[in-house]
Amino acid sequence: MIVCNLYPFEEAIQKPSISMEDAIEMIDIGGPTMIRAAAKNYKHVTVVSKPEHRPPCSRKCGNTRGNTTLETRLKLATEVFSTMSFTMQRLQPS
């Protein structure tokens, strides 16, 4: 299981006072790499990339001795790819 919080990039770039340098510093490198690799291997790895997914995942793991279903792993992996895709679209020039 991989549990990872990403830097709040979306929130940071919406602030009118943020400089380009500060925005660049908010670009997470290691987190996205780790969760994308975990999501790619969803058949064997559970990846939790959003804080709101922790409680339900924790309950499921607690009830199944740490195991998650393939359906749960695929759902969480899909969420990772959706998040990464949205973030990449936001980085594209207008």
Tab-separated table of C-alpha atoms in Angstrom:
chain	number	residue	atom	x	y	z
A	1	MET	CA	0.000	0.000	0.000
A	2	ILE	CA	1.231	3.461	-0.917
A	3	VAL	CA	-0.255	6.498	0.841
A	4	CYS	CA	0.946	9.867	-0.416
A	5	ASN	CA	-0.114	13.491	-0.021
A	6	LEU	CA	0.741	15.743	-2.949
A	7	TYR	CA	1.704	19.386	-2.593
A	8	PRO	CA	-1.396	21.644	-2.863
A	9	PHE	CA	-0.394	22.841	-6.335
A	10	GLU	CA	-3.928	23.682	-7.506
A	11	GLU	CA	-4.536	25.887	-4.490
A	12	ALA	CA	-1.149	27.557	-4.771
A	13	ILE	CA	-1.439	28.603	-8.416
A	14	GLN	CA	-4.862	30.148	-7.841
A	15	LYS	CA	-3.418	32.745	-5.471
A	16	PRO	CA	-3.016	36.010	-7.386
A	17	SER	CA	0.105	36.931	-5.419
A	18	ILE	CA	2.088	33.743	-6.167
A	19	SER	CA	5.258	34.235	-8.158
A	20	MET	CA	6.357	31.903	-10.922
A	21	GLU	CA	9.276	30.772	-8.752
A	22	ASP	CA	6.981	29.918	-5.840
A	23	ALA	CA	4.571	28.094	-8.155
A	24	ILE	CA	7.428	26.030	-9.565
A	25	GLU	CA	8.484	25.075	-6.036
A	26	MET	CA	4.961	23.731	-5.445
A	27	ILE	CA	5.314	21.241	-8.305
A	28	ASP	CA	5.667	17.871	-6.635
A	29	ILE	CA	8.100	15.519	-8.377
A	30	GLY	CA	8.529	12.465	-6.180
A	31	GLY	CA	4.895	12.091	-5.100
A	32	PRO	CA	3.394	11.853	-8.588
A	33	THR	CA	6.142	9.481	-9.693
A	34	MET	CA	5.489	7.199	-6.750
A	35	ILE	CA	1.704	7.151	-7.013
A	36	ARG	CA	1.740	6.712	-10.806
A	37	ALA	CA	4.052	3.712	-10.445
A	38	ALA	CA	1.808	2.287	-7.731
A	39	ALA	CA	-1.335	2.895	-9.791
A	40	LYS	CA	0.241	1.231	-12.795
A	41	ASN	CA	0.680	-1.852	-10.613
A	42	TYR	CA	-2.866	-1.711	-9.193
A	43	LYS	CA	-3.254	-5.487	-9.496
A	44	HIS	CA	-0.854	-5.837	-6.576
A	45	VAL	CA	-0.662	-2.380	-4.956
A	46	THR	CA	-3.242	-0.178	-3.247
A	47	VAL	CA	-2.538	3.517	-3.792
A	48	VAL	CA	-4.220	6.160	-1.649
A	49	SER	CA	-3.572	9.615	-3.074
A	50	LYS	CA	-6.265	11.753	-1.466
A	51	PRO	CA	-6.910	12.304	2.239
A	52	GLU	CA	-10.643	11.653	1.802
A	53	HIS	CA	-9.865	8.117	0.581
A	54	ARG	CA	-8.003	7.186	3.754
A	55	PRO	CA	-10.925	6.470	6.127
A	56	PRO	CA	-12.844	4.172	3.752
A	57	CYS	CA	-9.647	2.401	2.716
A	58	SER	CA	-8.602	2.030	6.332
A	59	ARG	CA	-11.977	0.509	7.216
A	60	LYS	CA	-11.761	-1.930	4.307
A	61	CYS	CA	-8.224	-2.938	5.244
A	62	GLY	CA	-9.158	-3.314	8.892
A	63	ASN	CA	-12.002	-5.639	8.000
A	64	THR	CA	-9.890	-7.770	5.648
A	65	ARG	CA	-6.579	-8.053	7.517
A	66	GLY	CA	-4.913	-5.444	5.310
A	67	ASN	CA	-6.144	-6.717	1.970
A	68	THR	CA	-8.096	-4.721	-0.590
A	69	THR	CA	-10.124	-6.000	-3.508
A	70	LEU	CA	-9.046	-5.671	-7.108
A	71	GLU	CA	-12.098	-3.458	-7.623
A	72	THR	CA	-10.947	-1.088	-4.858
A	73	ARG	CA	-7.366	-1.008	-6.158
A	74	LEU	CA	-8.563	-0.243	-9.697
A	75	LYS	CA	-10.874	2.518	-8.461
A	76	LEU	CA	-8.064	4.158	-6.483
A	77	ALA	CA	-5.618	3.784	-9.394
A	78	THR	CA	-8.121	5.392	-11.746
A	79	GLU	CA	-8.362	8.314	-9.328
A	80	VAL	CA	-4.576	8.740	-9.484
A	81	PHE	CA	-4.535	8.847	-13.275
A	82	SER	CA	-7.457	11.262	-13.321
A	83	THR	CA	-5.684	13.581	-10.865
A	84	MET	CA	-2.410	13.441	-12.795
A	85	SER	CA	-4.174	14.103	-16.104
A	86	PHE	CA	-6.049	17.101	-14.681
A	87	THR	CA	-2.852	18.554	-13.224
A	88	MET	CA	-1.008	18.163	-16.519
A	89	GLN	CA	-3.830	19.912	-18.378
A	90	ARG	CA	-3.609	22.830	-15.938
A	91	LEU	CA	0.101	23.195	-16.717
A	92	GLN	CA	-0.482	23.571	-20.453
A	93	PRO	CA	-0.232	27.135	-21.828
A	94	SER	CA	-3.562	28.747	-22.718
